[in-house]
Tab-separated table of C-alpha atoms and ligand atoms in Angstrom:
chain	number	residue	atom	x	y	z
A	1	MET	CA	-47.787	-9.637	14.174
A	2	ASN	CA	-44.676	-10.621	15.966
A	3	THR	CA	-41.888	-8.189	17.018
A	4	CYS	CA	-39.312	-10.070	14.735
A	5	SER	CA	-41.124	-9.208	11.554
A	6	HIS	CA	-41.357	-5.742	12.708
A	7	ALA	CA	-37.560	-5.446	13.054
A	8	ASP	CA	-37.087	-7.193	9.587
A	9	GLN	CA	-39.304	-4.559	8.177
A	10	TRP	CA	-37.285	-1.801	9.609
A	11	ARG	CA	-34.013	-3.459	8.539
A	12	GLY	CA	-35.461	-3.501	5.096
A	13	PHE	CA	-36.294	0.126	5.243
A	14	LEU	CA	-32.900	1.195	6.385
A	15	LYS	CA	-31.395	-0.815	3.618
A	16	GLY	CA	-33.487	1.065	1.076
A	17	CYS	CA	-32.430	4.237	2.766
A	18	GLY	CA	-28.559	3.762	2.746
A	19	ASN	CA	-25.725	1.794	4.075
A	20	LEU	CA	-26.492	-0.292	7.134
A	21	ALA	CA	-23.811	-1.312	9.476
A	22	VAL	CA	-25.466	-3.348	12.014
A	23	GLY	CA	-22.759	-5.836	13.143
A	24	SER	CA	-21.748	-3.793	16.180
A	25	GLN	CA	-24.215	-1.359	17.529
A	26	PRO	CA	-24.957	1.488	17.044
A	27	PHE	CA	-25.711	1.516	13.393
A	28	GLU	CA	-25.315	4.395	10.887
A	29	VAL	CA	-27.418	5.485	7.950
A	30	SER	CA	-25.608	7.249	5.192
A	31	GLY	CA	-26.030	8.300	1.644
A	32	ARG	CA	-23.534	9.357	-1.000
A	33	LEU	CA	-22.776	12.427	-3.121
A	34	THR	CA	-23.397	11.933	-6.870
A	35	ARG	CA	-23.131	15.487	-8.175
A	36	VAL	CA	-21.729	18.965	-7.207
A	37	THR	CA	-22.580	21.819	-9.581
A	38	GLY	CA	-21.862	25.468	-8.567
A	39	LEU	CA	-23.619	25.777	-5.306
A	40	VAL	CA	-25.773	22.688	-5.028
A	41	MET	CA	-24.773	19.095	-4.203
A	42	GLU	CA	-26.876	16.057	-5.076
A	43	ALA	CA	-27.040	12.990	-2.889
A	44	VAL	CA	-28.781	9.600	-3.131
A	45	GLY	CA	-29.484	6.779	-0.559
A	46	LEU	CA	-31.072	9.110	2.009
A	47	ARG	CA	-34.611	10.143	2.675
A	48	LEU	CA	-34.422	13.313	4.622
A	49	ALA	CA	-36.922	16.084	5.020
A	50	VAL	CA	-36.261	19.638	3.708
A	51	GLY	CA	-34.536	21.624	6.263
A	52	SER	CA	-32.550	18.591	7.708
A	53	GLY	CA	-28.909	19.129	8.329
A	54	CYS	CA	-26.304	16.612	7.205
A	55	THR	CA	-22.621	16.387	7.030
A	56	VAL	CA	-20.643	15.497	4.005
A	57	LEU	CA	-17.329	13.603	4.891
A	58	MET	CA	-14.149	14.389	2.799
A	59	PRO	CA	-11.567	11.800	2.041
A	60	ASP	CA	-8.896	13.764	4.180
A	61	GLY	CA	-11.227	13.699	7.214
A	62	GLY	CA	-12.633	17.194	6.797
A	63	LYS	CA	-16.389	17.715	6.921
A	64	VAL	CA	-18.825	19.913	5.116
A	65	GLU	CA	-22.168	20.883	6.767
A	66	ALA	CA	-24.983	21.121	4.435
A	67	GLU	CA	-28.790	21.424	4.549
A	68	VAL	CA	-31.454	19.765	2.486
A	69	VAL	CA	-33.014	22.458	0.337
A	70	GLY	CA	-35.063	20.365	-1.999
A	71	PHE	CA	-35.418	17.029	-3.796
A	72	GLN	CA	-36.326	15.351	-6.982
A	73	ASP	CA	-37.410	11.697	-7.056
A	74	ASP	CA	-34.766	9.992	-4.812
A	75	ARG	CA	-32.209	12.643	-5.258
A	76	LEU	CA	-31.735	15.174	-2.474
A	77	TYR	CA	-30.371	18.701	-3.145
A	78	LEU	CA	-28.058	19.843	-0.387
A	79	MET	CA	-26.599	23.329	0.054
A	80	PRO	CA	-23.278	23.622	1.879
A	81	THR	CA	-22.745	26.248	4.559
A	82	HIS	CA	-19.347	26.769	3.467
A	83	ASP	CA	-16.626	25.936	0.717
A	84	VAL	CA	-16.891	22.494	-0.808
A	85	PHE	CA	-13.288	22.453	-2.072
A	86	GLY	CA	-11.777	19.039	-1.697
A	87	LEU	CA	-15.088	16.982	-2.000
A	88	THR	CA	-15.046	13.851	-4.254
A	89	PRO	CA	-17.448	11.916	-6.122
A	90	GLY	CA	-19.330	9.387	-3.893
A	91	ALA	CA	-18.432	11.143	-0.542
A	92	LYS	CA	-20.354	9.864	2.243
A	93	VAL	CA	-23.405	11.924	3.452
A	94	VAL	CA	-24.497	11.399	7.039
A	95	PRO	CA	-27.645	12.783	8.412
A	96	TRP	CA	-27.328	15.017	11.578
A	97	GLY	CA	-28.013	13.346	14.816
A	98	ASN	CA	-27.646	10.018	13.278
A	99	THR	CA	-24.043	9.063	14.210
A	100	GLY	CA	-23.709	8.497	18.032
A	101	ALA	CA	-25.800	6.215	20.186
A	102	LEU	CA	-29.189	5.493	18.533
A	103	PRO	CA	-31.954	3.082	19.331
A	104	VAL	CA	-30.617	-0.360	18.428
A	105	LEU	CA	-32.173	-2.979	16.174
A	106	GLY	CA	-33.493	-6.189	17.545
A	107	ASP	CA	-36.035	-4.962	20.096
A	108	GLY	CA	-38.459	-4.899	17.512
A	109	ALA	CA	-39.315	-1.129	17.903
A	110	PRO	CA	-38.046	1.108	14.929
A	111	PRO	CA	-36.525	4.356	16.279
A	112	ARG	CA	-39.021	7.004	16.259
A	113	ARG	CA	-37.666	10.269	14.694
A	114	ARG	CA	-39.720	13.254	13.814
A	115	ALA	CA	-38.250	15.392	10.972
A	116	SER	CA	-37.863	18.247	13.548
A	117	ASP	CA	-35.313	15.994	15.473
A	118	ARG	CA	-32.792	16.614	12.562
A	119	LEU	CA	-33.223	20.305	12.663
A	120	ARG	CA	-30.158	21.977	13.997
A	121	ARG	CA	-30.231	23.670	17.186
A	122	PHE	CA	-28.260	26.764	17.745
A	123	PRO	CA	-27.102	28.483	20.980
A	124	VAL	CA	-29.189	31.063	22.674
A	125	GLY	CA	-29.041	32.526	26.210
A	126	ASP	CA	-27.735	35.390	28.254
A	127	GLY	CA	-24.180	34.134	27.702
A	128	LEU	CA	-24.314	35.494	24.096
A	129	LEU	CA	-24.489	39.119	25.250
A	130	GLY	CA	-21.449	41.115	24.215
A	131	ARG	CA	-20.462	38.336	21.741
A	132	VAL	CA	-20.021	38.273	17.953
A	133	LEU	CA	-21.078	35.013	16.151
A	134	ASP	CA	-21.183	33.565	12.708
A	135	GLY	CA	-24.400	32.270	11.133
A	136	ALA	CA	-23.936	28.896	12.708
A	137	GLY	CA	-23.432	30.188	16.355
A	138	ARG	CA	-19.702	29.869	16.376
A	139	PRO	CA	-17.814	32.901	18.024
A	140	LEU	CA	-15.889	35.114	15.743
A	141	ASP	CA	-14.619	37.425	18.443
A	142	GLY	CA	-11.860	35.200	19.849
A	143	LEU	CA	-13.394	35.506	23.318
A	144	GLY	CA	-13.501	31.769	23.987
A	145	SER	CA	-16.463	29.391	23.766
A	146	LEU	CA	-19.858	30.453	24.352
A	147	GLU	CA	-21.849	29.933	27.557
A	148	ALA	CA	-25.151	29.280	25.965
A	149	GLU	CA	-27.730	27.804	28.274
A	150	HIS	CA	-30.284	26.828	25.651
A	151	GLY	CA	-30.491	25.711	22.005
A	152	ALA	CA	-33.112	26.981	19.475
A	153	PRO	CA	-34.039	25.819	16.064
A	154	LEU	CA	-33.869	28.321	13.274
A	155	VAL	CA	-37.545	27.793	12.236
A	156	SER	CA	-40.301	28.701	14.786
A	157	GLN	CA	-43.923	28.940	14.806
A	158	THR	CA	-45.075	32.573	14.618
A	159	PRO	CA	-47.406	33.603	17.395
A	160	ASN	CA	-51.120	33.490	16.601
A	161	PRO	CA	-51.868	37.017	15.368
A	162	LEU	CA	-54.862	37.232	17.518
A	163	ASP	CA	-52.708	36.399	20.560
A	164	ARG	CA	-50.200	38.943	20.054
A	165	ALA	CA	-50.175	42.160	22.215
A	166	PRO	CA	-50.983	45.176	20.146
A	167	ILE	CA	-48.454	47.854	19.528
A	168	ASP	CA	-49.312	50.547	22.020
A	169	GLN	CA	-46.159	51.239	23.889
A	170	ILE	CA	-43.479	53.608	22.687
A	171	LEU	CA	-39.911	52.441	22.179
A	172	ASP	CA	-37.300	55.138	22.854
A	173	VAL	CA	-34.794	54.650	19.933
A	174	GLY	CA	-32.568	57.549	20.891
A	175	VAL	CA	-32.869	59.444	17.670
A	176	ARG	CA	-34.833	62.636	17.836
A	177	ALA	CA	-36.306	62.730	14.308
A	178	ILE	CA	-37.656	59.196	14.691
A	179	ASN	CA	-38.692	59.476	18.262
A	180	ALA	CA	-40.608	62.814	17.791
A	181	LEU	CA	-41.935	62.381	14.279
A	182	LEU	CA	-41.873	58.796	13.269
A	183	THR	CA	-42.679	57.260	16.707
A	184	VAL	CA	-41.739	53.637	16.957
A	185	GLY	CA	-43.876	51.192	19.184
A	186	ARG	CA	-42.574	48.094	20.931
A	187	GLY	CA	-43.104	45.211	18.532
A	188	GLN	CA	-43.202	47.349	15.440
A	189	ARG	CA	-41.274	46.254	12.380
A	190	MET	CA	-39.814	49.113	10.319
A	191	GLY	CA	-37.869	49.295	7.112
A	192	LEU	CA	-34.839	51.589	6.460
A	193	PHE	CA	-34.833	52.202	2.831
A	194	ALA	CA	-31.624	53.655	1.357
A	195	GLY	CA	-28.982	53.455	-1.310
A	196	SER	CA	-25.359	52.893	-0.356
A	197	GLY	CA	-23.362	55.080	1.805
A	198	VAL	CA	-26.196	57.275	3.017
A	199	GLY	CA	-25.893	56.534	6.569
A	200	LYS	CA	-27.785	53.367	7.313
A	201	SER	CA	-25.219	51.740	9.523
A	202	VAL	CA	-24.417	55.015	11.548
A	203	LEU	CA	-28.231	55.380	12.305
A	204	LEU	CA	-28.660	51.807	13.205
A	205	GLY	CA	-25.655	52.160	15.594
A	206	MET	CA	-27.106	55.133	17.155
A	207	MET	CA	-30.275	53.355	17.880
A	208	ALA	CA	-28.446	50.346	19.290
A	209	ARG	CA	-26.394	52.566	21.518
A	210	TYR	CA	-29.191	54.792	22.802
A	211	THR	CA	-32.381	52.768	22.717
A	212	SER	CA	-34.202	52.064	25.748
A	213	ALA	CA	-34.604	48.318	24.664
A	214	ASP	CA	-33.230	45.757	26.987
A	215	VAL	CA	-31.342	43.632	24.504
A	216	ILE	CA	-30.019	44.534	20.993
A	217	VAL	CA	-29.639	41.806	18.485
A	218	VAL	CA	-27.743	42.796	15.247
A	219	GLY	CA	-27.733	40.648	12.108
A	220	LEU	CA	-25.066	41.714	9.650
A	221	ILE	CA	-26.073	39.860	6.520
A	222	GLY	CA	-24.411	39.844	3.308
A	223	GLU	CA	-22.591	43.219	3.781
A	224	ARG	CA	-18.711	43.812	3.205
A	225	GLY	CA	-16.576	41.873	5.709
A	226	ARG	CA	-14.730	45.154	6.604
A	227	GLU	CA	-17.861	46.703	7.583
A	228	VAL	CA	-18.586	44.069	10.332
A	229	LYS	CA	-15.516	45.123	12.174
A	230	GLU	CA	-16.069	48.830	11.579
A	231	PHE	CA	-19.739	48.570	12.747
A	232	ILE	CA	-18.840	46.625	15.889
A	233	GLU	CA	-15.798	48.771	16.946
A	234	HIS	CA	-16.896	52.192	15.923
A	235	THR	CA	-20.544	52.334	15.233
A	236	LEU	CA	-21.741	50.025	17.979
A	237	GLY	CA	-18.930	50.750	20.348
A	238	GLU	CA	-18.124	49.057	23.806
A	239	GLU	CA	-21.278	50.306	25.504
A	240	GLY	CA	-23.623	49.288	22.633
A	241	LEU	CA	-22.027	45.938	22.339
A	242	ALA	CA	-22.231	44.982	26.063
A	243	ARG	CA	-26.177	44.592	25.658
A	244	SER	CA	-25.882	43.322	22.155
A	245	VAL	CA	-25.569	40.095	20.250
A	246	VAL	CA	-24.056	40.412	16.823
A	247	VAL	CA	-24.556	37.640	14.132
A	248	ALA	CA	-22.389	38.337	11.156
A	249	ALA	CA	-22.725	36.557	7.911
A	250	PRO	CA	-20.973	38.912	5.374
A	251	ALA	CA	-20.879	38.808	1.663
A	252	ASP	CA	-18.094	36.274	1.217
A	253	THR	CA	-19.918	33.396	3.205
A	254	TRP	CA	-22.083	30.969	1.438
A	255	PRO	CA	-25.651	31.910	0.624
A	256	LEU	CA	-26.960	29.339	3.018
A	257	MET	CA	-24.891	30.832	5.792
A	258	ARG	CA	-26.429	34.256	5.058
A	259	LEU	CA	-30.031	32.956	5.240
A	260	GLN	CA	-29.138	31.135	8.340
A	261	GLY	CA	-27.457	34.084	9.923
A	262	ALA	CA	-30.746	36.161	9.606
A	263	SER	CA	-32.916	33.193	10.932
A	264	TYR	CA	-30.323	32.793	13.853
A	265	ALA	CA	-30.403	36.389	14.711
A	266	THR	CA	-34.171	36.323	14.764
A	267	SER	CA	-33.966	33.155	16.789
A	268	ILE	CA	-31.888	34.832	19.466
A	269	ALA	CA	-34.449	37.745	19.440
A	270	GLU	CA	-37.328	35.378	19.916
A	271	TYR	CA	-35.371	33.694	22.893
A	272	PHE	CA	-35.003	37.099	24.766
A	273	ARG	CA	-38.616	38.136	23.966
A	274	ASP	CA	-39.912	34.842	25.338
A	275	GLN	CA	-37.971	35.784	28.535
A	276	GLY	CA	-40.163	38.852	28.689
A	277	ARG	CA	-37.465	41.324	27.492
A	278	ASN	CA	-37.900	44.098	25.043
A	279	VAL	CA	-35.672	43.367	22.105
A	280	LEU	CA	-34.368	45.656	19.415
A	281	LEU	CA	-33.515	43.532	16.301
A	282	ILE	CA	-31.621	45.209	13.650
A	283	MET	CA	-31.092	43.412	10.326
A	284	ASP	CA	-28.749	44.790	7.896
A	285	SER	CA	-29.720	43.897	5.283
A	286	LEU	CA	-33.127	42.337	4.107
A	287	THR	CA	-32.157	42.756	0.624
A	288	ARG	CA	-29.025	40.671	0.931
A	289	TYR	CA	-31.099	38.046	2.669
A	290	ALA	CA	-33.499	38.114	-0.344
A	291	MET	CA	-30.351	37.799	-2.665
A	292	ALA	CA	-28.994	34.854	-0.745
A	293	GLN	CA	-32.390	33.047	-1.201
A	294	ARG	CA	-32.364	34.010	-4.854
A	295	GLU	CA	-28.987	32.381	-5.319
A	296	ILE	CA	-30.233	29.157	-3.647
A	297	ALA	CA	-33.566	28.884	-5.451
A	298	LEU	CA	-32.086	29.591	-8.871
A	299	ALA	CA	-29.347	27.065	-8.266
A	300	ILE	CA	-31.856	24.241	-7.485
A	301	GLY	CA	-33.794	25.131	-10.748
A	302	GLU	CA	-36.679	27.364	-9.458
A	303	PRO	CA	-37.699	29.617	-12.206
A	304	PRO	CA	-37.017	33.445	-11.809
A	305	ALA	CA	-40.169	35.478	-11.748
A	306	THR	CA	-39.862	39.327	-10.845
A	307	LYS	CA	-36.558	40.861	-11.845
A	308	GLY	CA	-34.669	37.604	-11.440
A	309	TYR	CA	-36.267	36.903	-8.108
A	310	PRO	CA	-38.108	33.459	-7.879
A	311	PRO	CA	-41.342	33.235	-5.986
A	312	SER	CA	-39.797	31.495	-2.927
A	313	VAL	CA	-37.917	34.805	-2.193
A	314	PHE	CA	-41.336	36.535	-1.742
A	315	ALA	CA	-42.587	33.726	0.373
A	316	ARG	CA	-39.612	33.923	2.708
A	317	LEU	CA	-39.455	37.500	3.358
A	318	PRO	CA	-42.871	37.578	5.257
A	319	ARG	CA	-41.982	34.292	7.120
A	320	LEU	CA	-38.800	36.011	8.366
A	321	VAL	CA	-40.381	39.408	9.295
A	322	GLU	CA	-43.518	37.850	10.929
A	323	ARG	CA	-41.368	36.314	13.481
A	324	ALA	CA	-40.473	39.714	14.908
A	325	GLY	CA	-43.164	41.629	16.703
A	326	ASN	CA	-44.948	41.473	20.011
A	327	GLY	CA	-45.433	38.171	21.912
A	328	THR	CA	-48.519	37.434	23.898
A	329	ARG	CA	-49.926	40.155	26.148
A	330	GLY	CA	-47.606	41.059	29.051
A	331	GLY	CA	-44.714	39.263	27.548
A	332	GLY	CA	-41.632	40.739	25.739
A	333	SER	CA	-41.281	42.336	22.346
A	334	ILE	CA	-39.136	42.362	19.272
A	335	THR	CA	-39.072	45.753	17.612
A	336	ALA	CA	-37.161	45.319	14.301
A	337	PHE	CA	-35.394	47.390	11.855
A	338	TYR	CA	-34.673	45.947	8.429
A	339	THR	CA	-32.508	47.760	5.863
A	340	VAL	CA	-33.655	47.597	2.369
A	341	LEU	CA	-31.290	48.739	-0.433
A	342	THR	CA	-32.828	50.979	-2.972
A	343	GLU	CA	-29.985	51.277	-5.478
A	344	GLY	CA	-30.141	54.272	-7.621
A	345	ASP	CA	-32.951	55.345	-5.359
A	346	ASP	CA	-35.235	52.891	-7.222
A	347	GLN	CA	-38.121	52.598	-4.875
A	348	GLN	CA	-39.845	50.140	-7.302
A	349	ASP	CA	-37.279	47.484	-6.710
A	350	PRO	CA	-39.277	44.214	-6.133
A	351	ILE	CA	-37.749	43.541	-2.806
A	352	ALA	CA	-38.401	47.151	-1.479
A	353	ASP	CA	-41.925	46.882	-2.873
A	354	SER	CA	-42.480	43.522	-0.980
A	355	ALA	CA	-40.891	44.855	2.098
A	356	ARG	CA	-43.023	47.992	2.217
A	357	ALA	CA	-45.976	45.817	2.105
A	358	ILE	CA	-45.110	43.568	4.946
A	359	LEU	CA	-43.580	46.040	7.354
A	360	ASP	CA	-45.295	48.403	9.610
A	361	GLY	CA	-43.617	51.566	8.413
A	362	HIS	CA	-40.545	52.727	6.507
A	363	ILE	CA	-37.843	55.302	7.124
A	364	VAL	CA	-36.339	56.557	3.730
A	365	LEU	CA	-32.871	58.011	3.732
A	366	SER	CA	-32.191	60.599	1.046
A	367	ARG	CA	-28.922	60.957	-0.782
A	368	GLN	CA	-29.571	64.421	-1.496
A	369	LEU	CA	-29.695	65.154	2.378
A	370	ALA	CA	-26.706	63.072	2.887
A	371	GLU	CA	-24.797	65.004	0.304
A	372	ALA	CA	-25.788	68.238	1.850
A	373	GLY	CA	-24.351	67.025	5.180
A	374	HIS	CA	-27.860	66.697	6.875
A	375	TYR	CA	-27.686	63.572	9.105
A	376	PRO	CA	-29.558	61.408	9.756
A	377	ALA	CA	-30.654	61.879	6.227
A	378	ILE	CA	-34.127	60.895	6.851
A	379	ASP	CA	-36.511	62.004	4.049
A	380	MET	CA	-39.457	63.291	6.286
A	381	GLU	CA	-41.937	63.338	3.359
A	382	ALA	CA	-41.359	59.735	2.278
A	383	SER	CA	-41.190	58.207	5.589
A	384	ILE	CA	-44.046	56.841	7.633
A	385	SER	CA	-44.662	55.051	11.001
A	386	ARG	CA	-47.903	53.110	10.593
A	387	ALA	CA	-48.266	52.401	14.300
A	388	MET	CA	-47.795	56.087	15.336
A	389	THR	CA	-51.454	57.096	15.749
A	390	SER	CA	-52.106	54.425	18.239
A	391	LEU	CA	-48.867	55.442	20.317
A	392	ILE	CA	-49.312	59.112	20.889
A	393	PRO	CA	-52.328	61.321	21.993
A	394	PRO	CA	-54.119	63.305	19.334
A	395	GLU	CA	-52.806	66.713	20.484
A	396	TYR	CA	-49.334	65.532	20.063
A	397	PHE	CA	-50.008	64.112	16.664
A	398	GLU	CA	-51.314	67.494	15.655
A	399	GLN	CA	-47.872	69.027	16.407
A	400	VAL	CA	-46.270	66.289	14.279
A	401	ARG	CA	-48.618	67.177	11.469
A	402	THR	CA	-47.784	70.720	11.861
A	403	PHE	CA	-44.027	70.125	11.755
A	404	LYS	CA	-44.286	68.066	8.673
A	405	GLN	CA	-46.563	70.563	6.977
A	406	LEU	CA	-44.254	73.404	7.621
A	407	TYR	CA	-41.183	71.493	6.598
A	408	SER	CA	-42.685	70.243	3.300
A	409	ARG	CA	-44.205	73.718	2.391
A	410	TYR	CA	-40.654	75.074	2.777
A	411	GLN	CA	-39.218	72.332	0.579
A	412	ARG	CA	-41.683	73.047	-2.197
A	413	ALA	CA	-41.179	76.687	-2.163
A	414	ARG	CA	-37.468	76.443	-1.852
A	415	ASP	CA	-36.438	77.348	-5.291
A	416	LEU	CA	-38.746	80.430	-5.293
A	417	ILE	CA	-37.302	81.422	-1.844
A	418	SER	CA	-33.853	81.125	-2.848
A	419	VAL	CA	-34.138	83.304	-6.001
A	420	GLY	CA	-35.969	85.881	-4.079
A	421	ALA	CA	-39.291	85.236	-6.096
A	422	TYR	CA	-41.419	84.763	-3.061
A	423	ALA	CA	-42.866	87.908	-1.504
A	424	SER	CA	-43.333	87.455	2.313
A	425	GLY	CA	-46.922	88.028	3.472
A	426	SER	CA	-48.625	86.110	0.614
A	427	ASP	CA	-48.809	82.743	2.354
A	428	PRO	CA	-48.983	82.757	6.187
A	429	VAL	CA	-48.069	79.068	6.369
A	430	LEU	CA	-45.082	79.473	4.264
A	431	ASP	CA	-43.957	82.704	6.113
A	432	ARG	CA	-43.954	80.641	9.349
A	433	ALA	CA	-42.121	77.846	7.653
A	434	ILE	CA	-39.467	80.271	6.503
A	435	ALA	CA	-39.170	81.853	9.947
A	436	LEU	CA	-38.884	78.472	11.576
A	437	TYR	CA	-36.908	76.507	8.933
A	438	PRO	CA	-33.314	76.766	10.482
A	439	ARG	CA	-34.857	75.409	13.821
A	440	LEU	CA	-36.793	72.549	11.893
A	441	GLU	CA	-33.602	71.617	10.319
A	442	ALA	CA	-31.608	71.699	13.369
A	443	PHE	CA	-34.254	69.596	15.133
A	444	LEU	CA	-33.881	66.804	12.499
A	445	GLN	CA	-30.252	66.839	12.614
A	446	GLN	CA	-28.276	64.719	15.214
A	447	GLY	CA	-24.566	63.930	15.628
A	448	MET	CA	-23.458	60.376	15.529
A	449	PHE	CA	-22.559	60.448	19.284
A	450	GLU	CA	-25.410	62.449	20.658
A	451	SER	CA	-28.448	60.869	22.253
A	452	ALA	CA	-32.015	62.299	22.275
A	453	THR	CA	-34.400	60.528	24.637
A	454	TYR	CA	-38.115	60.251	23.777
A	455	GLY	CA	-38.948	62.753	26.480
A	456	ASP	CA	-36.589	65.421	25.237
A	457	SER	CA	-37.501	64.884	21.625
A	458	ALA	CA	-41.126	65.415	22.396
A	459	ALA	CA	-40.343	68.381	24.690
A	460	ARG	CA	-38.285	69.980	21.969
A	461	LEU	CA	-40.902	69.591	19.282
A	462	HIS	CA	-43.582	71.123	21.715
A	463	GLU	CA	-41.195	74.110	22.420
A	464	LEU	CA	-40.430	74.549	18.736
A	465	LEU	CA	-44.007	74.758	17.773
A	466	ALA	CA	-45.589	76.070	20.939
A	467	PRO	CA	-45.488	79.884	20.577
A	468	ALA	CA	-48.042	79.976	17.540
A	469	ALA	CA	-49.599	76.683	18.429
B	1	ATP	N1	-25.260	61.215	12.117
B	1	ATP	C1	-24.206	61.410	11.344
B	1	ATP	N2	-23.318	62.440	11.621
B	1	ATP	C2	-22.387	62.709	10.772
B	1	ATP	N3	-21.984	61.801	9.752
B	1	ATP	C3	-22.716	60.813	9.389
B	1	ATP	C4	-23.898	60.506	10.271
B	1	ATP	N4	-24.454	59.409	9.664
B	1	ATP	C5	-23.661	59.073	8.533
B	1	ATP	N5	-22.582	59.826	8.439
B	1	ATP	C6	-21.493	59.861	7.421
B	1	ATP	O1	-21.866	59.035	6.426
B	1	ATP	C7	-21.102	58.055	6.091
B	1	ATP	C8	-21.607	56.717	5.507
B	1	ATP	O2	-22.430	56.163	6.529
B	1	ATP	P1	-22.690	54.686	6.709
B	1	ATP	O3	-21.593	53.855	6.709
B	1	ATP	O4	-23.742	54.466	7.837
B	1	ATP	O5	-23.603	54.535	5.327
B	1	ATP	P2	-24.359	53.085	4.949
B	1	ATP	O6	-25.620	53.518	4.303
B	1	ATP	O7	-24.295	52.061	5.942
B	1	ATP	O8	-23.318	52.680	3.871
B	1	ATP	P3	-23.186	51.231	3.011
B	1	ATP	O9	-24.292	51.255	1.937
B	1	ATP	O10	-21.893	51.460	2.445
B	1	ATP	O11	-23.314	50.128	4.139
B	1	ATP	C9	-20.255	57.829	7.392
B	1	ATP	O12	-18.990	57.470	7.343
B	1	ATP	C10	-20.307	59.193	8.044
B	1	ATP	O13	-19.204	59.984	7.513
B	2	MG	MG1	-23.687	50.137	6.059
């Protein structure tokens, strides 16, 4: 076989793929837009892998970035990252990385491209600390361009589960009730389950400010735009932001941008973990991430399964969550908190259900407590940290159990006590619970701008239960 026939074959392939402008080098492969309906665009004339990036060129010179999210026969389904206003039928679609200098024809060797070459890379590096970015890695804070040393794709290989370091070191999150009673380990992935307005953002902000983690990565996904500014300026504050990277893809951004924002925040966390650092990843919220995937999946024709969510949503959640966690032994860690919305306090919501199964524990916030002014409004009876037993010594765990028993015994007898129907002396555990209750409550409450280290939290618990222990 001679080299000439090889080149001819390649020429023929490119013609089949789209337009070929060979005359002057380099050449360009492109397709064209045939349909735009709602969120999805359809293009013909290109053979691209799912997940590839491309640009749709507008007649006025504008560009729309898009990603291949599916295909049928020779039609590609593209999802834009932002508004498609102004697009016209037949608009040119150019794959990413295929416009500039490419291997030229004539030398007989077809350009060798792997599908992953077309995956977009996003800025990561120490230069991102203190910055606020959108889901595509563009600065939102007006502080000038990024000093990013590296680029990372949005999809990554999750570590082999057998190579991961076990969760055996405590991460101080700066919140007493969590430190002492729901101890979180480095590399643990926790859910924060709550309805709206019960204090999720404030609690996450406290952790971001007071945690002992080296780096904090915050993904604000699908929440109100106003909240982003509020979270950064008031909740996170200057000291919190200095060692944080915030990726914001609020509700008014396109669903692909919201998905991308969550993956990008995870990629940034992975970068720091791979540098050996302990990262706290905060994702607010996992439910909005699932909703963005639902929008996309329904738009490209996937049938809805559970409560309107197509199956791909439930496949995506563990893929995102599994990227967090510990790296290999001796390396860094990503401890993650994902908020899960449980509207109307519906714990049976399919996303909440699925999240509970894939996370290593959950903290439930109670509206009743928030309404009573008890903050952070953690429902101790409903919350659990699954890694806790391997983090703390048995004698300390005994104290935690005692605390929870006393607290919940009091809760159950609360009505009796308040109407005076309980005669003291008939139940010694309840008597102790009644005597200690004001201190138990005070232990669980913490002001927004008050920090509680792990050491202080454990010592205070010990002191609280010590006399009769
Ligand atoms: N530790 C705290 N101390 C005092 N007040 C608090 C505390 N945590 C929350 N709050 C009060 O609760 C309000 C709502 O909190 P936050 O905005 O964190 O709720 P959210 O669950 O994030 O709400 P949304 O669902 O709207 O995002 C705050 O504005 C604040 O007044
Ligand atoms: Mg909030």
